[in-house]
Tab-separated table of C-alpha atoms and ligand atoms in Angstrom:
chain	number	residue	atom	x	y	z
D	1	MET	CA	136.889	167.139	108.566
D	2	PRO	CA	134.601	166.094	111.446
D	3	LYS	CA	131.618	165.121	109.223
D	4	LYS	CA	133.581	162.837	107.182
D	5	ARG	CA	135.053	161.085	110.310
D	6	SER	CA	131.499	160.566	111.682
D	7	GLU	CA	130.407	159.173	108.326
D	8	LYS	CA	133.336	156.764	108.444
D	9	ASN	CA	132.256	155.768	111.943
D	10	ARG	CA	128.783	155.168	110.839
D	11	TYR	CA	130.148	152.824	108.128
D	12	LEU	CA	132.271	150.960	110.579
D	13	GLN	CA	129.219	150.575	112.980
D	14	ILE	CA	127.189	149.126	110.288
D	15	ILE	CA	129.960	146.609	109.286
D	16	GLU	CA	130.384	145.760	113.036
D	17	ALA	CA	126.507	145.135	113.382
D	18	MET	CA	126.406	142.743	110.504
D	19	GLY	CA	125.557	138.998	111.056
D	20	GLU	CA	127.882	137.988	108.404
D	21	GLY	CA	131.629	137.848	108.778
D	22	VAL	CA	133.322	140.749	107.002
D	23	LEU	CA	137.009	140.641	106.263
D	24	LEU	CA	138.997	143.364	104.519
D	25	ILE	CA	141.904	141.642	102.786
D	26	SER	CA	145.031	143.017	101.225
D	27	ARG	CA	146.459	141.951	97.950
D	28	LYS	CA	149.124	140.192	100.087
D	29	HIS	CA	146.650	138.360	102.123
D	30	ARG	CA	146.808	140.476	105.137
D	31	ILE	CA	143.550	141.073	107.134
D	32	ALA	CA	143.062	144.797	107.597
D	33	LEU	CA	139.804	144.679	109.253
D	34	ALA	CA	137.507	142.086	110.744
D	35	ASN	CA	134.176	142.531	112.263
D	36	THR	CA	133.068	140.793	115.445
D	37	SER	CA	130.897	138.234	113.573
D	38	ALA	CA	133.966	137.185	111.603
D	39	GLU	CA	135.910	136.723	114.850
D	40	THR	CA	133.148	134.890	116.537
D	41	MET	CA	132.809	132.478	113.508
D	42	LEU	CA	136.417	131.729	113.353
D	43	GLY	CA	136.518	131.153	117.126
D	44	MET	CA	138.699	134.152	118.038
D	45	ASN	CA	138.426	137.407	119.673
D	46	LYS	CA	140.297	140.510	118.592
D	47	THR	CA	143.136	138.532	117.233
D	48	VAL	CA	142.402	138.289	113.515
D	49	GLU	CA	143.447	141.724	112.349
D	50	GLY	CA	146.850	142.086	111.201
D	51	LYS	CA	147.102	138.261	110.547
D	52	ARG	CA	147.611	136.655	107.213
D	53	LEU	CA	144.924	134.480	105.806
D	54	GLU	CA	147.275	131.538	105.688
D	55	GLU	CA	147.449	131.608	109.424
D	56	ILE	CA	143.785	131.278	109.754
D	57	PHE	CA	142.513	129.141	107.021
D	58	SER	CA	144.453	126.004	106.326
D	59	ASN	CA	142.260	125.520	103.279
D	60	GLY	CA	144.141	126.821	100.286
D	61	THR	CA	140.856	127.406	98.281
D	62	LEU	CA	140.201	130.614	99.879
D	63	LEU	CA	143.682	132.019	98.993
D	64	GLU	CA	143.121	130.901	95.518
D	65	TYR	CA	139.867	132.827	95.188
D	66	VAL	CA	141.316	135.991	96.692
D	67	ASP	CA	144.100	135.915	94.233
D	68	ALA	CA	141.620	135.327	91.386
D	69	VAL	CA	139.582	138.322	92.474
D	70	PHE	CA	142.707	140.587	92.438
D	71	ALA	CA	143.611	139.123	89.019
D	72	ASP	CA	140.241	139.575	87.150
D	73	GLY	CA	138.296	141.957	89.468
D	74	GLU	CA	135.197	139.694	89.326
D	75	ARG	CA	133.242	138.885	92.377
D	76	LYS	CA	133.490	135.153	93.623
D	77	MET	CA	130.935	133.159	95.332
D	78	PHE	CA	131.749	129.737	96.842
D	79	ARG	CA	131.638	127.380	99.787
D	80	ILE	CA	134.519	126.021	101.638
D	81	SER	CA	134.686	123.429	104.427
D	82	SER	CA	137.422	122.766	106.841
D	83	TYR	CA	138.219	121.142	110.165
D	84	HIS	CA	141.031	123.215	111.608
D	85	ASP	CA	140.360	126.460	109.872
D	86	ALA	CA	141.136	128.751	112.796
D	87	ILE	CA	144.028	129.449	115.126
D	88	GLY	CA	144.035	130.289	118.792
D	89	GLU	CA	143.378	127.832	121.629
D	90	ASP	CA	139.646	128.342	121.692
D	91	ALA	CA	139.323	127.785	117.871
D	92	VAL	CA	141.365	124.667	118.005
D	93	VAL	CA	139.096	123.247	120.745
D	94	ARG	CA	135.874	124.358	119.087
D	95	GLY	CA	136.876	123.245	115.650
D	96	LYS	CA	138.090	119.862	116.718
D	97	GLY	CA	136.532	116.902	114.717
D	98	ARG	CA	133.912	119.279	113.575
D	99	GLU	CA	133.612	120.191	109.974
D	100	LYS	CA	132.386	123.638	109.364
D	101	GLN	CA	130.948	124.948	106.213
D	102	TYR	CA	131.278	128.664	105.262
D	103	GLU	CA	129.690	130.462	102.235
D	104	PHE	CA	131.890	133.274	100.930
D	105	CYS	CA	131.432	136.171	98.682
D	106	ILE	CA	134.552	138.098	97.655
D	107	THR	CA	134.436	141.500	95.906
D	108	LEU	CA	137.239	143.748	94.805
D	109	LEU	CA	137.087	147.196	96.610
D	110	ASP	CA	140.063	148.878	94.853
D	111	ASP	CA	143.502	147.766	93.586
D	112	LYS	CA	144.784	147.251	97.212
D	113	TYR	CA	141.822	145.632	98.865
D	114	ALA	CA	139.132	142.972	98.537
D	115	VAL	CA	136.339	142.393	100.887
D	116	ALA	CA	135.231	138.953	101.934
D	117	MET	CA	131.776	138.356	103.413
D	118	PHE	CA	131.084	135.014	104.816
D	119	SER	CA	128.459	133.021	106.774
D	120	ASP	CA	128.446	129.774	108.702
D	121	VAL	CA	126.115	127.458	106.669
D	122	THR	CA	127.004	124.228	108.513
D	123	MET	CA	123.543	123.806	109.973
D	124	LEU	CA	121.922	124.575	106.793
D	125	GLU	CA	124.007	122.090	104.969
D	126	ARG	CA	123.187	119.501	107.465
D	127	LEU	CA	119.517	120.245	107.219
D	128	GLU	CA	119.750	120.015	103.491
D	129	VAL	CA	121.292	116.458	103.775
D	130	VAL	CA	118.426	115.476	106.277
D	131	ARG	CA	115.821	116.743	103.810
D	132	GLN	CA	117.385	114.905	100.880
D	133	ASP	CA	117.625	111.677	102.935
D	134	PHE	CA	114.031	112.053	103.953
D	135	ILE	CA	112.658	112.507	100.533
D	136	SER	CA	114.638	109.614	99.133
D	137	ASN	CA	113.318	107.439	102.010
D	138	VAL	CA	109.674	108.493	101.492
D	139	SER	CA	109.920	107.777	97.699
D	140	HIS	CA	111.491	104.375	98.336
D	141	GLU	CA	108.771	103.375	100.960
D	142	LEU	CA	106.089	104.370	98.701
D	143	LYS	CA	107.639	102.876	95.624
D	144	THR	CA	107.610	99.353	96.899
D	145	PRO	CA	103.875	99.128	97.453
D	146	LEU	CA	103.084	101.150	94.301
D	147	THR	CA	105.106	98.714	92.140
D	148	ALA	CA	103.101	95.891	93.568
D	149	ILE	CA	99.769	97.775	92.837
D	150	ALA	CA	100.828	98.683	89.418
D	151	GLY	CA	101.916	94.958	88.608
D	152	PHE	CA	98.999	93.269	89.921
D	153	ALA	CA	96.476	95.635	88.407
D	154	GLU	CA	97.992	94.899	85.189
D	155	THR	CA	97.592	91.239	85.771
D	156	LEU	CA	93.931	91.815	86.736
D	157	ALA	CA	93.162	93.493	83.456
D	158	GLU	CA	94.003	90.353	81.584
D	159	GLU	CA	90.791	88.309	81.094
D	160	SER	CA	92.185	84.825	81.429
D	161	LEU	CA	91.990	84.607	85.333
D	162	THR	CA	89.853	82.392	87.499
D	163	GLU	CA	87.554	83.993	90.063
D	164	GLU	CA	89.779	82.816	92.682
D	165	GLU	CA	92.949	84.430	91.180
D	166	ARG	CA	91.192	87.607	90.506
D	167	LYS	CA	90.102	87.817	94.254
D	168	GLY	CA	93.645	87.096	95.384
D	169	PHE	CA	95.239	89.821	93.248
D	170	ALA	CA	92.649	92.286	94.285
D	171	ARG	CA	93.429	91.606	98.015
D	172	ILE	CA	97.177	92.140	97.316
D	173	ILE	CA	96.364	95.549	95.721
D	174	GLN	CA	94.095	96.416	98.606
D	175	LYS	CA	96.773	95.464	101.237
D	176	ASN	CA	99.524	97.622	99.418
D	177	ALA	CA	97.127	100.459	99.074
D	178	LEU	CA	96.306	100.260	102.768
D	179	HIS	CA	100.094	100.249	103.544
D	180	MET	CA	100.576	103.432	101.446
D	181	GLN	CA	97.665	105.104	103.293
D	182	ARG	CA	99.339	104.346	106.557
D	183	ILE	CA	102.698	105.657	105.567
D	184	ILE	CA	100.989	108.788	104.367
D	185	ALA	CA	98.911	109.161	107.601
D	186	ASP	CA	102.073	108.615	109.739
D	187	LEU	CA	103.928	111.314	107.757
D	188	LEU	CA	101.142	113.737	108.079
D	189	LEU	CA	101.032	113.137	111.774
D	190	LEU	CA	104.827	113.609	112.052
D	191	THR	CA	104.551	116.903	110.048
D	192	SER	CA	101.790	118.176	112.306
D	193	LEU	CA	103.693	117.355	115.406
D	194	ASP	CA	106.818	118.943	113.958
D	195	ARG	CA	105.124	122.362	113.818
D	196	SER	CA	105.560	122.701	117.649
D	197	GLU	CA	103.943	126.086	117.670
D	198	ILE	CA	100.714	124.139	117.399
D	199	ALA	CA	100.355	123.064	120.949
D	200	PRO	CA	98.267	119.918	121.294
D	201	THR	CA	94.944	120.418	123.124
D	202	MET	CA	95.335	119.100	126.665
D	203	GLU	CA	92.587	117.446	128.483
D	204	ARG	CA	92.347	115.809	131.863
D	205	THR	CA	92.135	111.989	131.791
D	206	THR	CA	93.495	109.001	133.718
D	207	ASP	CA	95.968	106.190	132.918
D	208	THR	CA	93.213	103.692	133.035
D	209	ARG	CA	91.209	105.431	130.389
D	210	ILE	CA	94.152	105.699	128.150
D	211	LEU	CA	95.114	101.964	128.661
D	212	GLN	CA	91.528	100.880	127.863
D	213	GLU	CA	91.761	102.738	124.535
D	214	VAL	CA	95.108	101.339	123.796
D	215	LYS	CA	93.756	97.783	124.566
D	216	ALA	CA	90.797	98.267	122.306
D	217	TYR	CA	93.038	99.172	119.369
D	218	THR	CA	95.673	96.584	119.783
D	219	GLN	CA	93.839	93.360	121.002
D	220	TYR	CA	93.257	92.064	117.514
D	221	LYS	CA	96.882	92.321	116.503
D	222	ALA	CA	97.906	90.647	119.824
D	223	SER	CA	95.406	87.749	119.321
D	224	THR	CA	96.734	86.995	115.784
D	225	LYS	CA	100.084	86.095	117.576
D	226	ASP	CA	98.402	84.507	120.728
D	227	ILE	CA	100.101	87.073	122.752
D	228	GLU	CA	98.630	88.090	126.085
D	229	VAL	CA	98.997	91.770	127.029
D	230	ILE	CA	98.480	92.549	130.653
D	231	TYR	CA	97.447	95.977	131.453
D	232	THR	CA	97.808	97.474	135.032
D	233	SER	CA	96.797	101.068	135.794
D	234	SER	CA	95.997	102.933	138.990
D	235	ASP	CA	93.536	105.825	138.051
D	236	GLU	CA	96.184	108.295	138.088
D	237	ALA	CA	95.033	111.764	136.707
D	238	ILE	CA	97.008	113.239	133.921
D	239	LEU	CA	96.611	116.322	131.765
D	240	CYS	CA	97.645	115.527	128.307
D	241	SER	CA	96.451	115.147	124.682
D	242	GLU	CA	94.701	111.833	125.160
D	243	SER	CA	94.515	110.853	121.595
D	244	LEU	CA	98.208	111.377	120.946
D	245	VAL	CA	99.342	109.542	124.140
D	246	VAL	CA	97.012	106.577	123.069
D	247	GLN	CA	98.711	106.839	119.636
D	248	ALA	CA	102.103	106.732	121.130
D	249	LEU	CA	101.209	103.691	123.452
D	250	ILE	CA	99.521	101.785	120.535
D	251	ASN	CA	102.888	102.198	118.499
D	252	LEU	CA	104.762	100.845	121.426
D	253	VAL	CA	102.398	97.887	122.009
D	254	ILE	CA	102.221	96.933	118.431
D	255	ASN	CA	106.019	96.900	118.392
D	256	ALA	CA	106.250	94.659	121.505
D	257	VAL	CA	103.827	92.258	119.871
D	258	SER	CA	105.508	92.370	116.403
D	259	TYR	CA	108.998	91.933	117.752
D	260	SER	CA	108.063	89.049	120.007
D	261	PRO	CA	107.475	85.369	119.125
D	262	GLN	CA	104.036	83.790	119.085
D	263	LYS	CA	102.518	83.214	122.659
D	264	SER	CA	104.926	85.686	124.234
D	265	LYS	CA	103.868	88.002	127.059
D	266	VAL	CA	103.661	91.850	127.059
D	267	SER	CA	102.933	94.069	129.843
D	268	VAL	CA	101.815	97.674	130.014
D	269	SER	CA	101.824	99.550	133.306
D	270	THR	CA	102.066	102.874	134.894
D	271	LYS	CA	104.113	104.277	137.756
D	272	ARG	CA	103.861	107.781	139.452
D	273	LYS	CA	107.372	109.333	139.871
D	274	GLY	CA	107.136	112.762	141.404
D	275	GLU	CA	105.485	115.051	138.884
D	276	MET	CA	105.890	112.455	136.156
D	277	LEU	CA	103.749	109.476	135.186
D	278	GLU	CA	105.545	106.593	133.502
D	279	PHE	CA	103.977	104.416	130.967
D	280	ILE	CA	105.956	101.248	130.868
D	281	VAL	CA	105.716	98.771	127.888
D	282	SER	CA	107.765	95.658	128.292
D	283	ASP	CA	108.096	92.509	126.204
D	284	ARG	CA	110.078	89.246	126.182
D	285	GLY	CA	110.698	89.477	122.467
D	286	TYR	CA	113.654	89.599	120.302
D	287	GLY	CA	115.377	92.594	121.911
D	288	ILE	CA	117.447	95.335	120.296
D	289	ALA	CA	121.258	95.346	120.097
D	290	GLU	CA	122.894	98.033	122.168
D	291	GLU	CA	124.362	99.921	119.144
D	292	ASP	CA	120.858	100.195	117.544
D	293	ILE	CA	118.979	101.649	120.455
D	294	PRO	CA	120.125	105.313	119.820
D	295	ARG	CA	119.022	104.970	116.133
D	296	ILE	CA	115.517	103.312	116.519
D	297	PHE	CA	113.832	106.762	117.163
D	298	GLU	CA	115.072	108.030	113.727
D	299	ARG	CA	112.459	108.182	111.005
D	300	PHE	CA	112.557	105.129	108.659
D	301	TYR	CA	115.100	103.344	110.958
D	302	ARG	CA	114.490	99.594	111.211
D	303	VAL	CA	116.918	97.271	112.863
D	304	ASP	CA	115.837	94.154	110.889
D	305	LYS	CA	114.333	95.440	107.706
D	306	ALA	CA	113.161	92.048	106.578
D	307	ARG	CA	111.312	91.199	109.736
D	308	SER	CA	109.861	94.596	110.096
D	309	ARG	CA	108.657	94.721	106.441
D	310	GLU	CA	106.875	91.484	106.863
D	311	ASP	CA	104.736	93.273	109.357
D	312	GLY	CA	104.341	96.224	107.066
D	313	GLY	CA	106.544	98.460	109.240
D	314	THR	CA	108.006	101.627	107.832
D	315	GLY	CA	110.186	102.756	110.802
D	316	LEU	CA	108.046	105.813	111.554
D	317	GLY	CA	106.282	104.449	114.694
D	318	LEU	CA	109.080	105.328	117.298
D	319	SER	CA	109.882	108.700	115.912
D	320	ILE	CA	106.222	109.472	116.175
D	321	VAL	CA	106.365	108.251	119.958
D	322	ARG	CA	109.424	110.559	120.358
D	323	HIS	CA	107.687	113.582	118.994
D	324	ILE	CA	104.585	112.915	121.112
D	325	ALA	CA	106.916	112.642	124.084
D	326	ILE	CA	108.518	115.927	123.279
D	327	ILE	CA	105.513	118.064	122.735
D	328	HIS	CA	104.379	116.978	126.101
D	329	LYS	CA	107.691	117.978	127.600
D	330	GLY	CA	108.246	114.332	128.472
D	331	THR	CA	110.817	111.747	127.459
D	332	ILE	CA	110.896	108.272	125.929
D	333	LYS	CA	113.588	105.609	126.956
D	334	ALA	CA	114.421	102.203	125.663
D	335	GLU	CA	116.250	99.574	127.425
D	336	SER	CA	116.785	96.169	125.919
D	337	VAL	CA	118.683	92.962	125.968
D	338	LEU	CA	119.089	91.056	122.795
D	339	GLY	CA	117.279	87.732	122.829
D	340	GLU	CA	115.638	88.681	126.187
D	341	GLY	CA	113.290	91.572	125.619
D	342	SER	CA	112.707	95.332	125.678
D	343	VAL	CA	111.296	97.907	128.068
D	344	PHE	CA	110.043	101.212	126.657
D	345	THR	CA	109.364	103.980	129.124
D	346	LEU	CA	107.299	107.016	128.090
D	347	SER	CA	107.446	109.577	130.952
D	348	LEU	CA	104.985	112.436	130.912
D	349	PRO	CA	104.387	115.365	133.426
D	350	VAL	CA	101.024	114.900	135.118
D	351	SER	CA	100.013	118.408	134.589
V	1	LIG	N1	109.831	96.054	121.309
V	1	LIG	C1	110.809	96.021	120.279
V	1	LIG	N2	111.542	94.889	120.304
V	1	LIG	C2	112.526	94.784	119.434
V	1	LIG	N3	112.712	95.615	118.387
V	1	LIG	C3	112.047	96.775	118.368
V	1	LIG	C4	111.027	97.003	119.278
V	1	LIG	N4	110.432	98.117	119.056
V	1	LIG	C5	111.063	98.610	118.008
V	1	LIG	N5	112.104	97.815	117.537
V	1	LIG	C6	112.988	98.031	116.517
V	1	LIG	O1	112.984	99.414	116.105
V	1	LIG	C7	112.649	99.632	114.820
V	1	LIG	C8	111.822	100.906	114.625
V	1	LIG	O2	110.672	100.765	115.236
V	1	LIG	P1	109.526	101.646	114.673
V	1	LIG	O3	108.230	101.352	115.466
V	1	LIG	O4	109.956	103.083	114.619
V	1	LIG	O5	109.345	101.129	113.211
V	1	LIG	P2	108.640	99.798	112.512
V	1	LIG	O6	107.981	99.066	113.726
V	1	LIG	O7	109.582	98.998	111.745
V	1	LIG	O8	107.533	100.455	111.516
V	1	LIG	P3	106.174	101.296	111.929
V	1	LIG	O9	106.113	101.375	113.458
V	1	LIG	O10	106.319	102.562	111.336
V	1	LIG	O11	105.185	100.347	111.383
V	1	LIG	C9	111.880	98.461	114.294
V	1	LIG	O12	111.992	98.123	112.881
V	1	LIG	C10	112.509	97.218	115.154
V	1	LIG	O13	113.702	96.753	114.484
V	2	LIG	MG1	106.609	100.078	114.947
């Protein structure tokens, strides 16, 4: 019956074209059919068919679910994770040390076969963890100043305060409110930078103009610690989003000042390197331990929480710098020696 055969072929083609992995499993756990997606996800090519499930999934959960589907005929949905879930050389290499998460749905076809559809949700699961961490970090960072505001406002409401005390409490409330405003402004900036489809408006400017702006915004902070910041520029032309680059350098300079002792020295200079222009911010401050360097660009990461918080830091500054580097197709690099100082290099294409 040619018509029937072509119909069967069409179904096989559809199964083959699916992004999800599809396995046809017999009651005795033998794999009667596997599509290419299934084989790719398991890290094998054309070797799965005919094998038993036990040979491929070391994780017993899957077998239990298959047996349960044959026993009660009800569809089962679940997630499994495993390290060495696949056979074959390729699979062993790819699976090594890397946990994979699969989302499975197993349905009974008839009394002989069940069909398992699965997809690799490793990435989704990781994003979910990142999202949860992010939310709990934000809540925590906002909770601290908010608790102070609520507490001092309550005290203010009491009448038995001297004028001096009343002013003092109002100032604390104001300081904490400003801190919350800054966190929110930073988060909004990060979110807008995250949407990389919105390219920043690029304009022609020079390193001299950029450094002038940076100086204007940071000199007050530097003066409070009696720190001299030396700016050296050479009128190099650059096509960039000036306001974002200024923002990135402000963050670097404020860090250099914050994490250095009183009367220390900070320098900001530029250097042309081929098609790139490097902005170099160096300090002779406390420095950063080697193991912390890869982490300081993460959101909310602070090496010394106590010291950073004294300064009202949230740990968002460097992740903003990193984002600004990325959307300009540039890079940010940190070098540091504990107790001696740090050098941050923001490298941006000139055009
Ligand atoms: N120049 C530096 N010298 C020593 N440590 C630094 C320097 N720059 C950054 N760090 C460390 O890296 C951490 C992360 O810096 P980042 O600028 O992202 O956050 P922050 O300064 O704590 O807060 P924010 O910048 O959001 O106010 C800081 O808490 C600090 O521990
Ligand atoms: Mg900072």
